[in-house]
Coordinates of C-alpha atoms in Angstrom, one line a residue:
X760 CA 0.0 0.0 0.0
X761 CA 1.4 3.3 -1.3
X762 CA 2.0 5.8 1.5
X763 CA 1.1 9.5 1.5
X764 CA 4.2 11.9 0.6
X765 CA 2.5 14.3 2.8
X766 CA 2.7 11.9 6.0
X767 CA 6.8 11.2 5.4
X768 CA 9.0 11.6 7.6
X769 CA 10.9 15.6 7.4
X770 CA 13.8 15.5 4.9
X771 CA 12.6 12.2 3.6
X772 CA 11.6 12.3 0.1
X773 CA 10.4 9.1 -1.7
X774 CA 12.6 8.1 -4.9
X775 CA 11.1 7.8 -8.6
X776 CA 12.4 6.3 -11.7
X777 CA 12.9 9.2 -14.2
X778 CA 12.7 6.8 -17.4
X779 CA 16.5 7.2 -17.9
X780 CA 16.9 4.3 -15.3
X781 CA 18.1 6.9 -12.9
X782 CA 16.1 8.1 -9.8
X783 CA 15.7 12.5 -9.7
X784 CA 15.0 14.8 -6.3
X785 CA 12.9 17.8 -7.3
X786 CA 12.3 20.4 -4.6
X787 CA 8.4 21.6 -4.6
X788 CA 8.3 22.9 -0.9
X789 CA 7.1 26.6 -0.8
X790 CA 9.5 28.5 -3.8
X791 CA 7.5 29.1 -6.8
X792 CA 8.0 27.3 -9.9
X793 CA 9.6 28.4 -13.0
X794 CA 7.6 29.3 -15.9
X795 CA 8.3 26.1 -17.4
X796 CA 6.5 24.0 -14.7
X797 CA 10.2 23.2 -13.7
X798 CA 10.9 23.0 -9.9
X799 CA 14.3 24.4 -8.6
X800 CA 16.5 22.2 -6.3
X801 CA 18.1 23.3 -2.8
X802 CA 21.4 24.7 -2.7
X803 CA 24.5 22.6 -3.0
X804 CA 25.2 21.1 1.0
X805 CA 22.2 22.9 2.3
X806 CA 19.6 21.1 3.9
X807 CA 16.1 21.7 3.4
X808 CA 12.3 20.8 5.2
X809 CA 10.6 21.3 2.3
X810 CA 8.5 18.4 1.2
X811 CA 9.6 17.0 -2.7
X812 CA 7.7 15.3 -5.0
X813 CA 9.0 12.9 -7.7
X814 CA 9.3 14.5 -11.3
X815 CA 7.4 12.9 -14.2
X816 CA 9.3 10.7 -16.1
X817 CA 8.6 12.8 -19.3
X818 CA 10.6 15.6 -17.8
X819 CA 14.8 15.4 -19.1
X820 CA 17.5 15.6 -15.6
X821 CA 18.4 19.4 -14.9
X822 CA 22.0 19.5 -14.3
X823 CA 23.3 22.5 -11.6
X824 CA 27.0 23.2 -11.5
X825 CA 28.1 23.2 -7.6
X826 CA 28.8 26.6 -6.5
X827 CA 32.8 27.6 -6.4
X828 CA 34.8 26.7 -2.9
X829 CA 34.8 29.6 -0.2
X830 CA 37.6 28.9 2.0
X831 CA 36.5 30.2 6.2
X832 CA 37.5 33.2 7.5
X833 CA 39.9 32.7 10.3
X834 CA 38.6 32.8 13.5
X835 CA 38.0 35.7 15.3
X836 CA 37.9 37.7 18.7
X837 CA 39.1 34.9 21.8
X838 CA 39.3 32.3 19.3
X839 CA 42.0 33.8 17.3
X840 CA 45.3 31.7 16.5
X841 CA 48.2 34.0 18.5
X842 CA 51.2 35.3 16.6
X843 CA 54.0 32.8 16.6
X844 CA 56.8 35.5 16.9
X845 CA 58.9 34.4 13.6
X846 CA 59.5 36.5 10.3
X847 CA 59.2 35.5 7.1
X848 CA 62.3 33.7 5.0
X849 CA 65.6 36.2 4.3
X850 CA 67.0 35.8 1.2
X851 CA 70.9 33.9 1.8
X852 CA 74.2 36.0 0.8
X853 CA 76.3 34.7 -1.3
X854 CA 79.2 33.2 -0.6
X855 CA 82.9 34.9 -0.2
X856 CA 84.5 32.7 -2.7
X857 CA 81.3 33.6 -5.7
X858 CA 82.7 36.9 -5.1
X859 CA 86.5 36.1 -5.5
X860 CA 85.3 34.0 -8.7
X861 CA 83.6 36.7 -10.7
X862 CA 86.9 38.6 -10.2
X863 CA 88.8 36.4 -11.2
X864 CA 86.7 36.0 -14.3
X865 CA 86.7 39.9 -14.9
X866 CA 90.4 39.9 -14.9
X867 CA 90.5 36.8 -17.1
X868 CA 88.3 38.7 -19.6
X869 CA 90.6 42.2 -19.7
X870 CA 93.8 40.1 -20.2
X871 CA 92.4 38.2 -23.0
X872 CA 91.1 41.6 -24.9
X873 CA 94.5 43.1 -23.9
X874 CA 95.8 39.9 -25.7
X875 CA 93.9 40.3 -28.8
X876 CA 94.9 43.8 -29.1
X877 CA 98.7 42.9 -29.1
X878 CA 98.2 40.4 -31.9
X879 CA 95.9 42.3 -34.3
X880 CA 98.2 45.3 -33.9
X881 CA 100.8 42.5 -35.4
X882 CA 101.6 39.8 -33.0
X883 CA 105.0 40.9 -32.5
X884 CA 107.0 43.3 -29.2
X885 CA 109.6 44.0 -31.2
X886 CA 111.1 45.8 -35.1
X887 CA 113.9 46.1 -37.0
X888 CA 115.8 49.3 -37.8
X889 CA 116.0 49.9 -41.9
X890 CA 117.2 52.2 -43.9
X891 CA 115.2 54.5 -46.0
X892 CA 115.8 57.9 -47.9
X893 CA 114.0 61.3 -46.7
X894 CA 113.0 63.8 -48.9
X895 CA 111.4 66.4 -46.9
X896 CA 111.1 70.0 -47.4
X897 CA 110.5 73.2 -45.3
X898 CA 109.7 76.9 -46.1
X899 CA 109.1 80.0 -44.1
X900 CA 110.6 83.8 -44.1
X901 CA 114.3 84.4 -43.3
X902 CA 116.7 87.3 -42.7
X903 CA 120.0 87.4 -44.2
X904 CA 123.2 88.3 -42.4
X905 CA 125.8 89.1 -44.4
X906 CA 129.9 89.4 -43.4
X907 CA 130.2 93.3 -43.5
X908 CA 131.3 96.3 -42.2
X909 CA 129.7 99.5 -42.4
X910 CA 132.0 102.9 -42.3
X911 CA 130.2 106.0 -41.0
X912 CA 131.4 109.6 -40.6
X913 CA 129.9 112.3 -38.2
X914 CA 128.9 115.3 -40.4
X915 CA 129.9 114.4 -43.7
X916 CA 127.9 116.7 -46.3
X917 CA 129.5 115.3 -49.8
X918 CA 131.2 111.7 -50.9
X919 CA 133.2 111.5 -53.8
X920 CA 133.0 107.9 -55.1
X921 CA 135.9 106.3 -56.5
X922 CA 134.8 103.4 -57.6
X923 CA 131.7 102.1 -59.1
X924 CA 129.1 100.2 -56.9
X925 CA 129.4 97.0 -56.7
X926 CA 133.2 96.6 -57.6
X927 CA 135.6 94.1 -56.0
X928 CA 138.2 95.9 -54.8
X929 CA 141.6 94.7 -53.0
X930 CA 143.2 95.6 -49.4
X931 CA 144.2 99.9 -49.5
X932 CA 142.1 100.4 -52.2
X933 CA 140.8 104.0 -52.8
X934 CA 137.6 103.5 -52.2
X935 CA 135.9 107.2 -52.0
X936 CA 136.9 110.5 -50.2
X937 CA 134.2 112.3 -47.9
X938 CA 134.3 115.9 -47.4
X939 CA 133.2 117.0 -43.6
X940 CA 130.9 119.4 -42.6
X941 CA 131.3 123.0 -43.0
X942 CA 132.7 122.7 -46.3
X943 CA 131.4 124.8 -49.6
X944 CA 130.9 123.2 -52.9
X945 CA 132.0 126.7 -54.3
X946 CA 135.7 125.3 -54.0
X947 CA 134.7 122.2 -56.0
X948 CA 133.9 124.5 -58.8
X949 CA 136.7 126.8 -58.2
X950 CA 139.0 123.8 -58.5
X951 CA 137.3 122.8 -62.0
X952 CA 137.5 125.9 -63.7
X953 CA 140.9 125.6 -63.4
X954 CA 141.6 122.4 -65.0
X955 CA 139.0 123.4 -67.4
X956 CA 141.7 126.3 -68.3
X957 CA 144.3 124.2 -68.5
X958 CA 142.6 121.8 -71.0
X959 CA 141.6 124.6 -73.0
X960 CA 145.1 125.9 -73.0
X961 CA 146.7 122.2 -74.0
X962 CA 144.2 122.5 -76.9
X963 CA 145.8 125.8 -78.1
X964 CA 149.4 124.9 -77.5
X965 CA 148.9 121.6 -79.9
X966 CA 147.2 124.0 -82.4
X967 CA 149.9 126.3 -82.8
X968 CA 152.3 123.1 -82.8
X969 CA 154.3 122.7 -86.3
X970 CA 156.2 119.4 -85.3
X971 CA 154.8 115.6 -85.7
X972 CA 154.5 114.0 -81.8
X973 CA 154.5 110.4 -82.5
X974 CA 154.0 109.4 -78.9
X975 CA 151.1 112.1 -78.2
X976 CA 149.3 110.3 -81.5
X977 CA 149.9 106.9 -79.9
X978 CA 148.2 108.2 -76.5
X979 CA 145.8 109.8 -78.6
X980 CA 144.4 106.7 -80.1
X981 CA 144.8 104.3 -77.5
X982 CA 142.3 106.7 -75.8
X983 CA 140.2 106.4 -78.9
X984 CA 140.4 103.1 -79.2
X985 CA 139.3 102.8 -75.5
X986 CA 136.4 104.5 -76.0
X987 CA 135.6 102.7 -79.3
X988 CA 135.7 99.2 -77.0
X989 CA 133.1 101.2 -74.2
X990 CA 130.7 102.1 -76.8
X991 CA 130.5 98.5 -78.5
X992 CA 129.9 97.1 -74.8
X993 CA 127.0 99.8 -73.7
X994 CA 125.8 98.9 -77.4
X995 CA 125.7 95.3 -76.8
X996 CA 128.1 94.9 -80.2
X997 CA 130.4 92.9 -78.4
X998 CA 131.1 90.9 -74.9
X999 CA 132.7 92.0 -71.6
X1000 CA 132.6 93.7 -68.3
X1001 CA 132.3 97.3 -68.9
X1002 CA 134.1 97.9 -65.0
X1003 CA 136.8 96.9 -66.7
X1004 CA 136.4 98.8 -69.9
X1005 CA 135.9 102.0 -67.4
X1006 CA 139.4 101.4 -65.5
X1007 CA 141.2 100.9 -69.4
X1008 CA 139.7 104.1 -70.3
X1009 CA 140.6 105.9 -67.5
X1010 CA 144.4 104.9 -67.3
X1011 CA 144.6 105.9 -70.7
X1012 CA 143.4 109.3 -70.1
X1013 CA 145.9 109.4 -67.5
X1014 CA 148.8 108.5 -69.3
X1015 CA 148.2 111.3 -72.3
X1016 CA 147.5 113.7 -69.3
X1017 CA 151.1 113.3 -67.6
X1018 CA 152.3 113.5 -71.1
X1019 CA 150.9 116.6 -71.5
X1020 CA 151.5 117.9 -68.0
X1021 CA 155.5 117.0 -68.9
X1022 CA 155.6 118.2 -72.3
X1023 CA 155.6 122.0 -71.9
X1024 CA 157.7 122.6 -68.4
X1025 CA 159.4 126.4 -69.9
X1026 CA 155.4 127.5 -70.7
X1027 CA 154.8 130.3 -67.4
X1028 CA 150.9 130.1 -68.2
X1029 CA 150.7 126.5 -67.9
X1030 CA 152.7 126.3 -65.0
X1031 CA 150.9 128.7 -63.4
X1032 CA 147.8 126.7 -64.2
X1033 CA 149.0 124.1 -62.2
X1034 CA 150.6 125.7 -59.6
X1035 CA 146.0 127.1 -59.0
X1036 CA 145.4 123.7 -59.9
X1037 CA 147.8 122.5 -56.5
X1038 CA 146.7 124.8 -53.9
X1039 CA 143.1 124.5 -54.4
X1040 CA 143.0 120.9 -54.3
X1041 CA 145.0 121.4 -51.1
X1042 CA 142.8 123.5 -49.8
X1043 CA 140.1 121.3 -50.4
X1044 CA 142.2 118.5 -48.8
X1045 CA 141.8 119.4 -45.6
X1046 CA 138.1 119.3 -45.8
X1047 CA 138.4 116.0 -47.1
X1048 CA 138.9 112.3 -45.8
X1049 CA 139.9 109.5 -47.9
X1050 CA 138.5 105.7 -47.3
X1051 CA 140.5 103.1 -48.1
X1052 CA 139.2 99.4 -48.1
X1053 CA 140.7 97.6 -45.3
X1054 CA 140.1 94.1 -46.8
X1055 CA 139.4 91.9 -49.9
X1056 CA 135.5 92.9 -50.9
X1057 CA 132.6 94.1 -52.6
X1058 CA 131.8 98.0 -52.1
X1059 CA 128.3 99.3 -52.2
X1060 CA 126.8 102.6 -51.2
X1061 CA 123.5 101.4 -50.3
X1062 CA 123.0 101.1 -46.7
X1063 CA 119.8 99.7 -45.1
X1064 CA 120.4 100.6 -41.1
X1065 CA 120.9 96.6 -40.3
X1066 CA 124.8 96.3 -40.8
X1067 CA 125.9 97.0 -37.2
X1068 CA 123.2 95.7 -35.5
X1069 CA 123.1 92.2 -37.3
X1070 CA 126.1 90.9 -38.4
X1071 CA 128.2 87.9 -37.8
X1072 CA 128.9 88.8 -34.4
X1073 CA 126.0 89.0 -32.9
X1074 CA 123.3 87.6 -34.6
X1075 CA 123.0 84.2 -32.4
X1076 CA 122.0 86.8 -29.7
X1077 CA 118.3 87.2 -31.5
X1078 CA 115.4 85.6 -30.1
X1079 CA 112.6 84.4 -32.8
X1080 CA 110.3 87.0 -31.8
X1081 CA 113.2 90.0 -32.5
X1082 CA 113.7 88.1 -36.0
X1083 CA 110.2 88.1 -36.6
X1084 CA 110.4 92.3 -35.7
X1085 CA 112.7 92.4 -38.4
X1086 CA 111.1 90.4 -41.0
X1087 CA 108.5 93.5 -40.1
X1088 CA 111.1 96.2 -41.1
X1089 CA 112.1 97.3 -37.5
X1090 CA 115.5 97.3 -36.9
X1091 CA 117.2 97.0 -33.8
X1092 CA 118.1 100.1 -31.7
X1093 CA 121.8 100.9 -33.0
X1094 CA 123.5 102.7 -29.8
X1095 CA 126.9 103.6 -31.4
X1096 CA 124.8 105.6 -34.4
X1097 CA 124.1 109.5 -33.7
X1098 CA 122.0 112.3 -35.0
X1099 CA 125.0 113.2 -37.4
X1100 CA 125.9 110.0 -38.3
X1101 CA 126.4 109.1 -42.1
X1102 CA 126.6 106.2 -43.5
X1103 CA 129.6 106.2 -46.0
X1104 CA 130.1 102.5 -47.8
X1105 CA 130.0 98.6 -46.4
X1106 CA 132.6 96.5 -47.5
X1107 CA 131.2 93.1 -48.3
X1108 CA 133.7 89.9 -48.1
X1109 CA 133.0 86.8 -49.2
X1110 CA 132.6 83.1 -48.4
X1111 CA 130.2 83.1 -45.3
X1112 CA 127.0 84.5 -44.7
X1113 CA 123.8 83.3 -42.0
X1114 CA 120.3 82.8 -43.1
X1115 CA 117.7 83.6 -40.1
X1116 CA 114.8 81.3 -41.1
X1117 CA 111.5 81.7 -39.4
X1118 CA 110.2 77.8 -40.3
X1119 CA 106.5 77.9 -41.1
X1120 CA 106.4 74.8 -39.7
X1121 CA 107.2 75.1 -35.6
X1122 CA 107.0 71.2 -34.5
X1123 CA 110.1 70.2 -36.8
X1124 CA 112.9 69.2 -35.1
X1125 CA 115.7 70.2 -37.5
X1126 CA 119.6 68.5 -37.0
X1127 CA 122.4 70.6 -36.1
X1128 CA 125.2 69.9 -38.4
X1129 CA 122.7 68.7 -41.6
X1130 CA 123.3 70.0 -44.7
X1131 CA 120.2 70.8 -46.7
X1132 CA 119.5 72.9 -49.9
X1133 CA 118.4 76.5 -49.3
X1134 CA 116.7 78.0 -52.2
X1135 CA 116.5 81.9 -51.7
X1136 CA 113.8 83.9 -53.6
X1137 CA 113.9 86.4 -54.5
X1138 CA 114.3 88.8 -57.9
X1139 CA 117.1 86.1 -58.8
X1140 CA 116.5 83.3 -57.3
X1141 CA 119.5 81.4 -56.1
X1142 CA 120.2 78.0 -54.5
X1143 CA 122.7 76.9 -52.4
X1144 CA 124.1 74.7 -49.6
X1145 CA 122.9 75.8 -46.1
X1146 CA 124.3 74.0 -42.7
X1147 CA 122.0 73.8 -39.6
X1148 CA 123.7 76.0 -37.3
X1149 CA 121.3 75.7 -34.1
X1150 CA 117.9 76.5 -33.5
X1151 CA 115.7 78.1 -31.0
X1152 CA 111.7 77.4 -30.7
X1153 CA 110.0 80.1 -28.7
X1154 CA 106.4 82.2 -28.3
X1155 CA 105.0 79.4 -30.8
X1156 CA 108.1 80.0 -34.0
X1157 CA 110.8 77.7 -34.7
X1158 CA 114.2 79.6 -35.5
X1159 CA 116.7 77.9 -37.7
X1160 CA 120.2 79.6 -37.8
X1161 CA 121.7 78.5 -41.0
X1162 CA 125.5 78.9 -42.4
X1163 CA 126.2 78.9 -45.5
X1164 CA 129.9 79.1 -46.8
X1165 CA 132.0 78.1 -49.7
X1166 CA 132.6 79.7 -53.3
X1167 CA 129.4 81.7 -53.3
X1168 CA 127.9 84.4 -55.7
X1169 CA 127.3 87.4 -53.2
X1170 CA 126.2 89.7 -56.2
X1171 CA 122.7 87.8 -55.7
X1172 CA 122.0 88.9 -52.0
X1173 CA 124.0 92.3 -52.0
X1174 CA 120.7 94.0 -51.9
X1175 CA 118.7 91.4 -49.7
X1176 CA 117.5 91.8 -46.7
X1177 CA 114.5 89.9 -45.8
X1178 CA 113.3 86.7 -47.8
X1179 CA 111.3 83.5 -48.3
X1180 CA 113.7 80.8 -48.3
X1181 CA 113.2 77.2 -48.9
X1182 CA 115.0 73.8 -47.5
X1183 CA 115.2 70.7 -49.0
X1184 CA 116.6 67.6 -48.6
X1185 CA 117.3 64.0 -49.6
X1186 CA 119.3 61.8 -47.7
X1187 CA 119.8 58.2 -46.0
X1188 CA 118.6 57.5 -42.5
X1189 CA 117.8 54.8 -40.6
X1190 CA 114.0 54.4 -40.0
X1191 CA 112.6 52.3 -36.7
X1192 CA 108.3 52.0 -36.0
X1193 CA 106.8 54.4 -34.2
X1194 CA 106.1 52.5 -31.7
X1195 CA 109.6 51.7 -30.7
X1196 CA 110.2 55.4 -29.8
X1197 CA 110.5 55.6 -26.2
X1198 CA 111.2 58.8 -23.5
X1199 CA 113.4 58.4 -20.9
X1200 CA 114.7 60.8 -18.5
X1201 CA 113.2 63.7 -20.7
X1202 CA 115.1 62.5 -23.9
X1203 CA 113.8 60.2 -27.2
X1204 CA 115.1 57.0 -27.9
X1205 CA 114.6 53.2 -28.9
X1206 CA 115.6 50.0 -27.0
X1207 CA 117.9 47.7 -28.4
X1208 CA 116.7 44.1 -28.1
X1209 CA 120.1 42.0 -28.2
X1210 CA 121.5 38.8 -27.1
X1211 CA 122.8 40.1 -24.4
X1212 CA 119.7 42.1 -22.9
X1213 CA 118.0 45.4 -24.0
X1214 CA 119.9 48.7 -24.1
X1215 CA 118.2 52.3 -24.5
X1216 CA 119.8 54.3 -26.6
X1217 CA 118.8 58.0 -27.6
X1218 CA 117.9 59.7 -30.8
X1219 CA 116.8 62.1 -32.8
X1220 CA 113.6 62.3 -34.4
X1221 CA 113.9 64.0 -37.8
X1222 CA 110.6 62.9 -39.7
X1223 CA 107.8 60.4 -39.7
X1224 CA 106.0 59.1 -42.5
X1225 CA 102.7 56.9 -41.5
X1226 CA 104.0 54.4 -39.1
X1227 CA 107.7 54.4 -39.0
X1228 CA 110.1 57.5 -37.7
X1229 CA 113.4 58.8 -39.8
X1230 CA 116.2 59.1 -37.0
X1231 CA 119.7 59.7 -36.1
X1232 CA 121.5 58.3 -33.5
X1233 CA 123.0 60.6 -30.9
X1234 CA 125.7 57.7 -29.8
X1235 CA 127.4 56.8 -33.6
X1236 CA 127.6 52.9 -34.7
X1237 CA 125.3 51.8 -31.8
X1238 CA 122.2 51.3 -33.9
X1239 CA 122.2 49.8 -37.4
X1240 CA 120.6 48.2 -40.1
X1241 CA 118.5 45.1 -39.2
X1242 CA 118.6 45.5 -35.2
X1243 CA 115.7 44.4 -33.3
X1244 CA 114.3 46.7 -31.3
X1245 CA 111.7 46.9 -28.8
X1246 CA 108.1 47.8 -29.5
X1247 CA 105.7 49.9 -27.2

């Protein structure tokens, strides 16, 4: 006999087949159903009083996902779990010898790239000294100083020249005669009108002459024939030095003049002539001073203010900034020169003179006792062999004192003063690497790599061309073609 649902027990709900062989719960206590005629089941783990009632086995199973897991909330108030006193976990240090190891992996690391380094800059510590020809060259603006004396005279208002600028004159050689001051050029004319009377008179005393003076004709046209050879020069007709041409001429007009001085002693007019002639060039004589050369030279006339300041005396005294003031036209204050002070002639001598070269380049290091070629330009330029004398580099220039001597043309730099110059030079040196340059105690040098240990030995750098260095030894025979030496 079937029982009532309503009289079951609470929380008792009778089981039906559902007609999928399975037995279904549906909650119909007091929650409404769904619009389907579907009833709802309880919550998942919540118990409930509501009476059920089996589903009709037409209905399909309605599947409800358990809700997701809420964990508790920890007790509170007098049921609370104390603190336990401990921290959380501290992370460990590492240990010393880590530290020593990534060190020593750091330094492992630098060596090696210092390593590579050394062997793509060539894999070897050490060169070889070779030799090589330089060919360098070097301009800039240079002063000449020439070997000369000037000769002054205080208050000289007239010089006679007597000889012709430029000439090369011999020791005691007239050179000119310098009237003083105070004197009148009145007695200069005084003394030509009277050998103007006496030529007139010779003139008259050979026109009145009825007898044939073979030797007066020969004077006659050798000074003809002089004069003859003088025009042909100035006319370009033939070849020589007209200097020379000059002096013939002149001797010949003195010969036929002492002729003619000697020919008529018992003639009163002629003498009398003379005798004016005498006392007014003694007159004038002691207004007068005569200059003599003192040495073997080259006169001129032309005097630029520089010849007693700079000559070979004193020129080494000049710093590169007083050359450079010169190369500017100011000369150096010359104490020994008054207000009255007249320049008279130099005397030029040959076989030396110093060049003064301001080099436009300042970092070359030029070698004392080299010979290079020094090309001077100027209106003619000239070229000759210079010596390196010294040098001085100060306030940023580089001053090369040069010497240059021999058989030398000085008829090209009478006249010059200030110049451009140019060095070159072409010459065998021995040639090491850069690299194996080396400073010690101030000074350049390389290091010998031999059998029997290295030796440093200085030098001097006179030119480098990409990777190797031109240089001379200061100590001779110590280095030579095909030593090793040391690389840096």
């Amino acid at each position: 006999m079937q029982q009532d649902p309503r009289q079951q027990p609470m929380g008792q709900t009778p089981p039906q087949s559902s007609g999928f062989g399975q037995t279904q719960w549906t909650y119909v206590g007091a929650q409404p159903q769904n619009p389907q005629g579907y009833s709802q089941q309880p919550p998942y783990g919540q118990p409930s009083s509501a009476p059920y009632q089996q589903q009709s086995a037409q209905m399909p199973p309605v599947y409800t996902p358990p809700p997701a897991y809420v964990p508790p909330a920890p007790p509170q108030g007098p049921r609370a779990v104390p603190s336990t006193g401990i921290q959380g976990r501290k992370k460990q240090r590492k240990p010393v010898w880590v530290i020593f190891l990534v060190l020593f992996l750091v330094v492992l690391i630098v060596c090696g790239i210092a390593v590579m380094s050394m062997l793509n800059r060539g894999g070897q510590n050490y060169g070889y000294v070779t030799m090589s020809t330089l060919n360098a060259s070097y301009h800039g603006d240079a002063v000449i100083v020439r070997n000369e004396t000037l000769y002054t005279q205080e208050g000289a208002s007239l010089i006679e020249q007597n000889v012709e600028e430029g000439a090369e004159v011999s020791r005691a050689t007239n050179v000119c005669v310098v009237y003083t001051a105070g004197f009148n050029t009145r007695e200069l004319t005084k003394l030509e009108n009277y050998r103007s009377q006496i030529k007139e008179y010779h003139k008259t005393l050979l026109s009145t002459s009825t007898t044939k003076d073979m030797r007066l004709d020969r004077l006659e046209n050798e000074v003809l024939t002089q004069v003859m050879e003088a025009q042909n020069l100035v006319q370009g007709l033939t070849r020589g030095s007209l200097v020379e041409q000059e002096k013939n001429l002149r001797k010949a007009m003195q010969e036929r003049q002492v002729y003619l001085k000697q020919k008529y002693p018992d003639d009163q007019k002629l003498s009398r002539l003379y005798d004016d002639e005498n006392s007014q060039q003694q007159k004038i004589s002691s207004w007068t001073k005569q200059y003599a050369a003192t040495s073997n030279g080259i006169v001129s006339f032309y005097t630029d203010g520089f010849e007693n300041v700079l000559n070979l005396y004193n020129y080494a005294d000049y710093s590169p900034v007083q050359v450079r003031a010169m190369l500017n036209g100011l000369a150096p204050q010359d104490e020994s020169r008054t207000k009255n002070t007249v320049p008279v002639y130099r005397l030029v001598r040959q076989g030396q003179f110093v060049v003064l070269m301001l080099c436009d380049d300042p970092d070359w290091t030029p070698v004392q006792g080299r010979n290079y070629k020094l090309r001077i330009e100027n209106f003619d330029t000239t070229i000759v062999d210079a010596t390196v004398e010294s040098f001085t580099r100060s306030g940023g220039e580089l001053l090369v004192r040069l010497v240059v001597s021999g058989d030398i043309n000085l008829g090209n730099i009478m006249y010059t003063r200030n110049c451009s110059v140019q060095l070159g030079e072409s010459v065998d040196t021995l040639t090491v690497p850069a690299r194996a340059l080396h400073s010690q105690n101030g000074k350049t040098g390389v290091v010998m790599a031999t059998e029997s240990g290295s030796y440093w030995t200085p030098v001097t750098v006179i030119g480098t061309e990409g990777d190797y260095a031109h240089i001379v030894p200061e100590n001779a025979g110590v280095l030579y073609e095909g030593i090793p030496v040391l690389l840096f």
